[in-house]
Amino acid sequence: MKTANEESYLSISLLNKLVKAKLELDPDLQKLYVKGEISSWKVYPTAIYFSLKDESSVVSCMMWNSSAQYLKFIPKVGDEVLVRASINVYPPRGTYSLLCYSLELYGQGKELLALEELKKKLAAEGLFDPSKKKKIPEFPDKIGFIAGDGSAAEADIIRNSQRRWPLAELYFFPSLVQGKDAPKDLVRALKKAEEYPLDVLIIARGGGSSEDLSAFNDETLTREVAKCPIPTIAAIGHEIDYSLVDLAADLRVSTPTAAAEASTPDSNEIKQMLDGAYERLQEAWESQKEAILAQISNLSNRPFFKNPASMYSDKREEVEDYRKRLNLSIDHIIALDKERIEALSKHLSALNPYGVLSRGYSIATNEKGEILKSVSDVRKGEEVTIRLKDGSLKTEVK
Amino acid sequence: MEEKKLTFEEKLNRLAEIVEKVENETLPLEESIKLYEEGNALIKELNLTLKEAEDKIGQYKKIEK
C-alpha cells in the first residue's frame, strides 16, 4: 500500500457513494434469491419495511406497495419466506438493505412446486384436454350440484338456476369443501351424484370462504371429475387461481351463480323467443293470406266471373235466331198448305155434279129415283122428276 | 301421444323450424295452415310448461350420504 497525502483521503459521503456504486452495479447482487424468517414487519403508505433473519444475522428489507399488491398472502413475523431482491445502499447512513420485488411463503413454495408437478403429470395424461370436454346441455332436465351444506354456494345455485330455468329438477349433494377430509367427501358426493340421471353436475365452493383450494387440487378427486360421465361445471377457484378440479371439469366458471347460469337457458329469453315466434307465424300467415286474396281478386276480375251472363248471352241469341227461323218456316209451310187447300177445293167444286145445273143442265129421275140416261129408261105415263138449279119439276111422260 | 314424448328443447326446435319454413318458403295453403296451427299449439304448450314450472320454484332434492 502506497502512502497517501492528506488530500487523497476519502470523505464519508464519497465512500458511501463509492460503495453504493460498487454494490449496485454488481449484477450478482442485483438478482438475489434470499431465504429468511420475518423478524419485523411495518407497513407505510408507500412501502413495507421489514427485516429477515436467520440464526445469526439480520438484514433490512423494503418493498414498494406497487410490488406488495401482488402478495398472495399476508406475511407476519415468524414466517419463513423467499424473496427476490436487489441490494440497495443508503449513503447518508452507510447502510444497505434488500429491495424486494416478490415474497412467498417458503413452505407454500414447496407445495406449489408439488402442485405444479401434479398438474403437469395430469395434463400429460390428457385429463385437461379440451377435446375431452363434454358439451354442457342447453336444456337440462336434472341439474346436480355439490357444495358445502348450508353454504352461500348452495343458495346461489338454487336461486339462480330456478330463476332462469324452473323446468329443471335440482339435486343437491352436500359435501365438505375444506379440511383434510374434504377430498374424500367430495369424491363420495361425486360418486353419489353419478348414480342419478343428471344432465349436468356443478361442483362449487362458496365465495368468501377460505383461500384454501387444496381439497380441489387432490389427485383422486381431480381424476374422478375428469372421468365423470356427467358434464361437469366447476366454480371453485378465482379468476386467476385455478384448481385442478377447475381444469378437469368440462367447464369452469368463477362463481356458483355463473355456474347456475352456464347450466341453464334463460326462460325469459325463451319466452321472448316464443312471443317472437308467435308474431312471425302471424305475419307469415297474414302475408300468405293476402297473397291468396290478391290471387282470388285477380281471378274474380276476369270477364267470366265479372259478367257470367256473357257466357250464355251469345248462346241465347243463337237460340233466338233459330227460333225465329223455325217460326218463319212453319208460317211459310202453313201458308203454302192453305194455298194448296184452296186450289184443291176450287178444283173440287168444279167437279160437283150440281154445279152443271147452274149452267142450265138438268137431271131427270124416274119414280124409283134412278137417273135417266136413255129414253128407254121410262115408260109412258111414268112420273119423271126433273131437277134444276133451283128446284125440281114433276112431269108425266106422254 | 307421440308428441308427448318430445322434450322442451325438441319442441322449441320444431317451432323454430316451422317459423323458418312459413317465413321463407312458398307452401301450399293446406300445409301452411297445418304448420301455422302446429306452431301456435307449440307456443301455447311451451308457455304453459314454463308457467307450470315456475309454480314449483323452491323445490329441490337434497341427497345426503
Coordinates of C-alpha atoms in Angstrom, one line a residue:
Chain A
M1 CA 0.0 0.0 0.0
K2 CA 1.4 3.3 -1.0
T3 CA 1.3 6.2 1.3
A4 CA -1.0 9.0 0.6
N5 CA -1.0 12.6 1.4
E6 CA -3.9 14.2 3.4
E7 CA -5.7 15.3 0.2
S8 CA -6.1 11.8 -1.0
Y9 CA -8.3 10.6 2.0
L10 CA -11.9 9.9 1.1
S11 CA -14.8 11.8 2.6
I12 CA -17.5 9.6 4.2
S13 CA -20.0 10.8 1.6
L14 CA -17.7 9.8 -1.1
L15 CA -17.0 6.5 0.5
N16 CA -20.7 5.7 0.8
K17 CA -21.3 6.8 -2.8
L18 CA -18.5 4.6 -3.9
V19 CA -19.8 1.6 -2.1
K20 CA -23.3 2.3 -3.4
A21 CA -22.0 2.4 -7.0
K22 CA -19.9 -0.8 -6.5
L23 CA -22.7 -2.8 -4.9
E24 CA -25.5 -1.6 -7.1
L25 CA -23.6 -2.1 -10.3
D26 CA -22.7 -5.7 -9.4
P27 CA -25.1 -7.9 -11.5
D28 CA -24.8 -10.8 -8.9
L29 CA -26.0 -8.5 -6.2
Q30 CA -28.9 -7.2 -8.2
K31 CA -30.6 -10.5 -8.8
L32 CA -30.7 -12.1 -5.4
Y33 CA -32.8 -15.0 -4.1
V34 CA -32.8 -14.9 -0.3
K35 CA -34.4 -17.1 2.2
G36 CA -35.1 -15.9 5.8
E37 CA -37.6 -15.6 8.6
I38 CA -39.5 -12.3 9.0
S39 CA -38.4 -10.7 12.2
S40 CA -40.2 -7.4 11.9
W41 CA -42.9 -6.1 9.6
K42 CA -44.1 -2.5 9.2
V43 CA -46.5 -1.1 6.6
Y44 CA -46.1 2.5 5.5
P45 CA -48.3 4.4 2.9
T46 CA -45.9 3.8 0.0
A47 CA -43.8 0.8 1.1
I48 CA -43.4 -2.0 3.6
Y49 CA -40.3 -2.0 5.8
F50 CA -39.3 -5.4 7.3
S51 CA -36.3 -7.4 8.3
L52 CA -35.3 -11.0 7.6
K53 CA -33.1 -13.1 9.8
D54 CA -31.5 -16.5 10.2
E55 CA -29.8 -18.0 13.3
S56 CA -27.1 -15.3 13.5
S57 CA -27.8 -12.4 11.1
V58 CA -30.4 -9.9 10.2
V59 CA -30.9 -7.8 7.0
S60 CA -33.2 -4.8 6.5
C61 CA -35.7 -5.1 3.7
M62 CA -38.2 -2.9 2.0
M63 CA -40.9 -3.5 -0.7
W64 CA -42.7 -0.8 -2.6
N65 CA -46.5 -1.0 -2.5
S66 CA -46.5 -1.4 -6.3
S67 CA -44.9 -4.8 -5.7
A68 CA -46.7 -5.6 -2.4
Q69 CA -50.1 -5.5 -4.1
Y70 CA -49.2 -8.9 -5.8
L71 CA -48.6 -10.7 -2.5
K72 CA -50.7 -13.8 -2.3
F73 CA -50.8 -13.9 1.5
I74 CA -50.5 -11.6 4.4
P75 CA -47.0 -12.1 5.8
K76 CA -46.4 -12.0 9.5
V77 CA -43.5 -12.1 11.9
G78 CA -42.1 -15.6 12.1
D79 CA -43.0 -16.6 8.5
E80 CA -40.3 -18.4 6.6
V81 CA -40.1 -16.6 3.3
L82 CA -38.4 -16.5 0.0
V83 CA -37.7 -13.1 -1.6
R84 CA -36.4 -11.9 -4.9
A85 CA -34.4 -8.7 -4.3
S86 CA -31.5 -6.4 -5.2
I87 CA -29.0 -4.7 -2.9
N88 CA -29.8 -1.1 -2.1
V89 CA -27.3 1.2 -0.3
Y90 CA -28.5 4.3 1.7
P91 CA -25.5 6.6 1.5
P92 CA -26.4 9.0 4.4
R93 CA -26.2 6.2 6.9
G94 CA -23.9 3.9 5.1
T95 CA -26.3 1.0 5.4
Y96 CA -27.6 -1.4 2.9
S97 CA -30.9 -3.2 2.6
L98 CA -32.7 -5.6 0.3
L99 CA -35.1 -4.0 -2.1
C100 CA -37.7 -6.9 -2.5
Y101 CA -39.7 -7.5 -5.6
S102 CA -41.6 -10.6 -4.6
L103 CA -42.2 -12.6 -1.4
E104 CA -43.5 -16.1 -1.0
L105 CA -44.1 -18.4 1.9
Y106 CA -41.3 -20.9 2.0
G107 CA -43.5 -24.0 2.8
Q108 CA -46.1 -22.9 0.2
G109 CA -43.4 -22.6 -2.4
K110 CA -42.7 -26.3 -1.9
E111 CA -46.4 -27.1 -2.0
L112 CA -46.8 -25.0 -5.2
L113 CA -44.0 -26.8 -6.8
A114 CA -45.6 -30.2 -5.9
L115 CA -48.9 -29.0 -7.3
E116 CA -47.2 -27.8 -10.4
E117 CA -45.7 -31.2 -10.8
L118 CA -49.0 -32.9 -10.4
K119 CA -50.7 -30.5 -12.8
K120 CA -48.0 -31.4 -15.4
K121 CA -48.5 -35.1 -14.8
L122 CA -52.2 -35.0 -15.2
A123 CA -52.0 -32.7 -18.2
A124 CA -49.6 -35.2 -19.8
E125 CA -52.2 -37.9 -19.2
G126 CA -54.7 -35.8 -21.1
L127 CA -57.0 -35.1 -18.2
F128 CA -57.4 -31.5 -19.1
D129 CA -57.7 -31.9 -22.9
P130 CA -60.1 -29.5 -24.5
S131 CA -61.0 -32.3 -26.9
K132 CA -62.3 -34.4 -23.9
K133 CA -64.6 -31.7 -22.6
K134 CA -68.2 -32.7 -22.8
K135 CA -70.8 -30.2 -24.1
I136 CA -73.0 -28.7 -21.3
P137 CA -76.6 -29.3 -22.4
E138 CA -78.6 -26.3 -23.3
F139 CA -81.9 -27.5 -21.7
P140 CA -81.1 -29.6 -18.7
D141 CA -83.9 -31.6 -17.1
K142 CA -81.9 -32.6 -14.0
I143 CA -79.2 -30.5 -12.5
G144 CA -77.0 -31.8 -9.7
F145 CA -74.7 -29.8 -7.6
I146 CA -72.1 -30.5 -5.0
A147 CA -71.4 -27.7 -2.5
G148 CA -71.0 -27.1 1.2
D149 CA -74.1 -27.8 3.2
G150 CA -75.8 -24.5 4.0
S151 CA -73.2 -22.6 2.1
A152 CA -73.7 -19.5 0.1
A153 CA -72.9 -21.6 -3.0
E154 CA -75.9 -23.8 -2.3
A155 CA -78.2 -20.9 -2.0
D156 CA -76.8 -19.1 -5.1
I157 CA -77.1 -22.1 -7.3
I158 CA -80.7 -22.9 -6.2
R159 CA -81.8 -19.3 -6.6
N160 CA -80.2 -18.6 -9.9
S161 CA -80.9 -21.8 -11.7
Q162 CA -84.6 -21.7 -10.7
R163 CA -84.9 -18.1 -11.6
R164 CA -83.5 -18.9 -15.1
W165 CA -84.8 -22.3 -15.8
P166 CA -87.5 -23.5 -13.4
L167 CA -88.1 -26.6 -15.6
A168 CA -85.0 -28.4 -14.3
E169 CA -85.1 -30.6 -11.2
L170 CA -82.4 -29.8 -8.7
Y171 CA -80.4 -32.4 -6.8
F172 CA -78.1 -31.2 -4.1
F173 CA -75.2 -33.4 -2.9
P174 CA -73.8 -31.7 0.3
S175 CA -70.1 -32.2 0.9
L176 CA -67.2 -30.9 3.0
V177 CA -65.3 -28.5 0.8
Q178 CA -62.3 -27.8 3.0
G179 CA -60.2 -29.5 5.6
K180 CA -58.3 -32.8 5.4
D181 CA -61.4 -34.9 5.0
A182 CA -62.8 -32.7 2.2
P183 CA -61.2 -34.6 -0.8
K184 CA -62.6 -37.9 0.3
D185 CA -66.1 -36.5 1.0
L186 CA -66.1 -34.7 -2.4
V187 CA -65.3 -38.0 -4.1
R188 CA -68.1 -39.7 -2.2
A189 CA -70.6 -36.9 -3.2
L190 CA -69.4 -37.1 -6.8
K191 CA -69.9 -40.9 -6.9
K192 CA -73.3 -40.5 -5.3
A193 CA -74.3 -37.9 -8.0
E194 CA -73.2 -40.3 -10.7
E195 CA -76.0 -42.7 -9.6
Y196 CA -78.6 -40.1 -10.7
P197 CA -79.6 -39.4 -14.3
L198 CA -78.2 -35.9 -14.2
D199 CA -77.8 -33.8 -17.3
V200 CA -75.2 -31.6 -15.7
L201 CA -73.3 -31.6 -12.4
I202 CA -72.0 -28.4 -10.7
I203 CA -69.1 -28.6 -8.2
A204 CA -69.0 -25.3 -6.4
R205 CA -67.2 -23.6 -3.5
G206 CA -68.9 -20.7 -2.0
G207 CA -67.5 -17.3 -2.5
G208 CA -66.0 -15.7 0.6
S209 CA -64.8 -18.9 2.1
S210 CA -61.1 -19.6 2.9
E211 CA -58.4 -19.2 0.3
D212 CA -57.6 -22.8 0.8
L213 CA -58.2 -24.6 -2.5
S214 CA -56.2 -27.6 -1.6
A215 CA -59.2 -30.0 -1.4
F216 CA -59.8 -29.3 -5.1
N217 CA -56.2 -30.0 -6.0
D218 CA -56.5 -33.5 -4.7
E219 CA -55.3 -36.0 -7.3
T220 CA -58.0 -38.6 -6.7
L221 CA -60.8 -36.1 -6.8
T222 CA -59.3 -34.5 -10.0
R223 CA -59.2 -37.9 -11.7
E224 CA -62.8 -38.6 -10.7
V225 CA -64.0 -35.3 -12.0
A226 CA -62.2 -35.9 -15.3
K227 CA -63.8 -39.3 -15.8
C228 CA -67.2 -38.3 -14.6
P229 CA -69.8 -39.3 -17.3
I230 CA -72.0 -36.3 -16.5
P231 CA -71.0 -33.0 -18.0
T232 CA -69.4 -31.0 -15.1
I233 CA -69.1 -27.4 -14.3
A234 CA -66.6 -26.3 -11.7
A235 CA -66.9 -23.0 -9.8
I236 CA -64.1 -23.3 -7.3
G237 CA -61.1 -21.1 -7.9
H238 CA -60.9 -17.4 -8.5
E239 CA -60.3 -15.5 -11.7
I240 CA -56.5 -16.1 -11.5
D241 CA -56.3 -19.1 -9.3
Y242 CA -57.4 -22.4 -11.0
S243 CA -57.7 -25.6 -9.0
L244 CA -57.0 -28.9 -10.7
V245 CA -60.7 -29.7 -10.5
D246 CA -61.4 -26.5 -12.4
L247 CA -59.1 -27.7 -15.1
A248 CA -60.5 -31.2 -15.1
A249 CA -64.2 -30.1 -15.3
D250 CA -65.9 -29.7 -18.7
L251 CA -66.4 -26.1 -18.0
R252 CA -65.0 -23.8 -15.3
V253 CA -66.6 -20.5 -14.2
S254 CA -65.7 -18.2 -11.4
T255 CA -68.8 -18.3 -9.1
P256 CA -71.6 -20.6 -8.2
T257 CA -74.0 -18.0 -9.7
A258 CA -72.1 -18.2 -13.0
A259 CA -72.3 -22.0 -12.8
A260 CA -76.1 -21.9 -12.4
E261 CA -76.2 -19.5 -15.4
A262 CA -73.9 -21.7 -17.5
S263 CA -76.1 -24.8 -16.9
T264 CA -79.4 -23.2 -17.7
P265 CA -81.1 -21.4 -20.6
D266 CA -82.8 -18.1 -19.6
S267 CA -86.5 -18.7 -19.6
N268 CA -87.2 -15.0 -20.1
E269 CA -85.3 -15.2 -23.4
I270 CA -87.3 -18.3 -24.3
K271 CA -90.5 -16.5 -23.5
Q272 CA -89.4 -13.6 -25.7
M273 CA -88.5 -16.1 -28.4
L274 CA -91.9 -17.7 -28.1
D275 CA -93.6 -14.3 -28.4
G276 CA -91.4 -13.6 -31.4
A277 CA -92.3 -16.9 -33.0
Y278 CA -96.0 -16.2 -32.5
E279 CA -95.6 -12.8 -34.2
R280 CA -93.6 -14.2 -37.0
L281 CA -96.1 -17.0 -37.6
Q282 CA -98.9 -14.5 -37.5
E283 CA -97.1 -12.3 -40.0
A284 CA -96.2 -15.1 -42.3
W285 CA -99.8 -16.2 -42.2
E286 CA -101.2 -12.8 -42.9
S287 CA -98.9 -12.3 -45.9
Q288 CA -99.8 -15.6 -47.3
K289 CA -103.5 -14.8 -46.8
E290 CA -103.0 -11.5 -48.6
A291 CA -101.3 -13.2 -51.5
I292 CA -104.1 -15.7 -51.8
L293 CA -106.7 -13.0 -51.5
A294 CA -104.9 -11.0 -54.2
Q295 CA -104.9 -14.0 -56.4
I296 CA -108.6 -14.6 -55.8
S297 CA -109.5 -11.0 -56.5
N298 CA -107.3 -11.1 -59.7
L299 CA -109.2 -14.2 -60.9
S300 CA -112.6 -12.8 -60.0
N301 CA -111.9 -9.8 -62.1
R302 CA -111.7 -12.0 -65.2
P303 CA -114.7 -11.4 -67.6
F304 CA -116.0 -14.9 -66.8
F305 CA -116.6 -14.0 -63.2
K306 CA -117.2 -10.3 -63.7
N307 CA -120.2 -10.9 -66.1
P308 CA -121.2 -14.5 -66.0
A309 CA -124.2 -13.7 -68.3
S310 CA -121.8 -13.0 -71.1
M311 CA -121.1 -16.7 -71.3
Y312 CA -124.6 -17.6 -72.4
S313 CA -126.0 -14.4 -73.8
D314 CA -124.4 -15.3 -77.1
K315 CA -126.0 -18.7 -77.0
R316 CA -129.3 -17.1 -76.2
E317 CA -129.0 -15.0 -79.3
E318 CA -128.2 -18.0 -81.4
V319 CA -131.2 -19.9 -79.9
E320 CA -133.4 -16.9 -80.6
D321 CA -132.2 -16.9 -84.2
Y322 CA -133.0 -20.5 -84.6
R323 CA -136.3 -20.0 -83.0
K324 CA -137.2 -17.2 -85.4
R325 CA -136.1 -19.1 -88.4
L326 CA -138.1 -22.1 -87.3
N327 CA -141.2 -20.0 -86.7
L328 CA -140.8 -18.4 -90.1
S329 CA -140.6 -21.7 -91.9
I330 CA -143.6 -23.0 -90.1
D331 CA -145.6 -20.0 -91.1
H332 CA -144.4 -20.5 -94.6
I333 CA -145.4 -24.1 -94.7
I334 CA -148.8 -23.3 -93.3
A335 CA -149.3 -20.6 -95.9
L336 CA -148.3 -22.9 -98.7
D337 CA -150.7 -25.6 -97.4
K338 CA -153.5 -23.0 -97.3
E339 CA -153.0 -22.1 -100.9
R340 CA -153.0 -25.7 -101.9
I341 CA -156.1 -26.4 -100.0
E342 CA -157.8 -23.5 -101.6
A343 CA -156.8 -24.6 -105.1
L344 CA -157.9 -28.1 -104.4
S345 CA -161.3 -27.0 -103.1
K346 CA -161.8 -24.9 -106.2
H347 CA -160.9 -27.9 -108.3
L348 CA -163.3 -30.0 -106.3
S349 CA -166.2 -27.6 -106.6
A350 CA -165.6 -27.7 -110.4
L351 CA -166.3 -31.4 -110.2
N352 CA -169.6 -31.0 -108.2
P353 CA -172.4 -32.6 -110.3
Y354 CA -174.8 -30.0 -109.2
G355 CA -172.5 -27.3 -110.5
V356 CA -173.7 -28.1 -114.1
L357 CA -177.3 -27.4 -113.1
S358 CA -176.4 -23.8 -112.7
R359 CA -175.2 -23.7 -116.2
G360 CA -178.7 -24.8 -117.4
Y361 CA -178.4 -28.6 -117.4
S362 CA -180.9 -30.7 -115.6
I363 CA -181.1 -34.2 -114.1
A364 CA -184.1 -36.4 -114.7
T365 CA -185.0 -39.3 -112.4
N366 CA -187.7 -41.9 -112.6
E367 CA -190.2 -42.9 -109.9
K368 CA -187.6 -45.1 -108.4
G369 CA -185.1 -42.2 -108.3
E370 CA -182.9 -43.6 -111.0
I371 CA -181.2 -41.0 -113.2
L372 CA -182.5 -41.2 -116.7
K373 CA -179.7 -41.8 -119.2
S374 CA -181.9 -43.1 -122.1
V375 CA -185.5 -42.8 -123.3
S376 CA -185.9 -46.5 -122.7
D377 CA -185.4 -45.8 -119.1
V378 CA -189.0 -44.5 -118.8
R379 CA -192.4 -45.7 -119.8
K380 CA -195.4 -43.7 -121.0
G381 CA -197.3 -42.2 -118.2
E382 CA -194.5 -42.5 -115.7
E383 CA -193.8 -39.6 -113.5
V384 CA -190.4 -38.1 -114.1
T385 CA -188.7 -35.7 -111.7
I386 CA -186.5 -33.1 -113.3
R387 CA -184.0 -31.4 -111.1
L388 CA -183.0 -27.9 -112.0
K389 CA -180.7 -25.4 -110.5
D390 CA -183.2 -24.0 -108.1
G391 CA -185.8 -26.8 -107.6
S392 CA -187.4 -29.8 -109.2
L393 CA -190.4 -30.4 -111.6
K394 CA -192.7 -33.3 -111.6
T395 CA -193.8 -34.2 -115.1
E396 CA -195.6 -37.0 -116.9
V397 CA -194.2 -38.8 -119.9
K398 CA -196.7 -38.7 -122.9
Chain B
M1 CA -99.4 -39.5 -27.9
E2 CA -96.1 -39.4 -29.9
E3 CA -95.9 -35.7 -29.4
K4 CA -95.9 -36.1 -25.6
K5 CA -92.5 -37.6 -25.9
L6 CA -90.9 -34.5 -27.3
T7 CA -88.7 -32.7 -24.9
F8 CA -88.9 -28.9 -24.4
E9 CA -85.9 -28.5 -26.5
E10 CA -87.2 -30.6 -29.3
K11 CA -90.5 -28.7 -29.3
L12 CA -88.6 -25.4 -29.4
N13 CA -86.5 -26.7 -32.3
R14 CA -89.6 -27.8 -34.1
L15 CA -91.2 -24.4 -33.6
A16 CA -88.1 -22.7 -34.9
E17 CA -88.2 -24.9 -38.0
I18 CA -91.9 -24.1 -38.6
V19 CA -91.4 -20.4 -38.3
E20 CA -88.4 -20.6 -40.6
K21 CA -90.5 -22.6 -43.1
V22 CA -93.6 -20.5 -43.2
E23 CA -91.4 -17.4 -43.5
N24 CA -89.1 -18.5 -46.2
E25 CA -90.9 -21.0 -48.3
T26 CA -93.8 -20.8 -50.6
L27 CA -96.0 -23.6 -49.3
P28 CA -99.4 -25.0 -50.4
L29 CA -102.2 -23.4 -48.4
E30 CA -103.1 -26.7 -46.7
E31 CA -99.6 -27.2 -45.5
S32 CA -99.3 -23.6 -44.3
I33 CA -102.5 -23.9 -42.3
K34 CA -101.2 -27.1 -40.8
L35 CA -97.9 -25.6 -39.9
Y36 CA -99.5 -22.5 -38.6
E37 CA -101.8 -24.5 -36.3
E38 CA -98.9 -26.7 -35.1
G39 CA -96.7 -23.7 -34.4
N40 CA -99.4 -22.0 -32.4
A41 CA -100.1 -25.1 -30.4
L42 CA -96.4 -25.5 -29.7
I43 CA -96.2 -21.9 -28.5
K44 CA -99.1 -22.5 -26.2
E45 CA -97.7 -25.7 -24.8
L46 CA -94.2 -24.3 -24.2
N47 CA -95.5 -21.3 -22.5
L48 CA -97.7 -23.5 -20.3
T49 CA -94.8 -25.7 -19.4
L50 CA -92.8 -22.7 -18.3
K51 CA -95.6 -21.4 -16.3
E52 CA -96.2 -24.7 -14.6
A53 CA -92.6 -25.0 -13.8
E54 CA -92.5 -21.6 -12.2
D55 CA -95.0 -22.7 -9.7
K56 CA -92.5 -25.4 -8.4
I57 CA -89.7 -22.9 -7.7
G58 CA -88.1 -23.5 -4.4
Q59 CA -88.3 -27.3 -4.6
Y60 CA -85.1 -29.4 -4.8
K61 CA -83.9 -32.8 -3.7
K62 CA -81.2 -33.0 -1.1
I63 CA -79.2 -36.2 -1.2
E64 CA -77.2 -36.8 1.9
K65 CA -74.7 -39.6 2.4

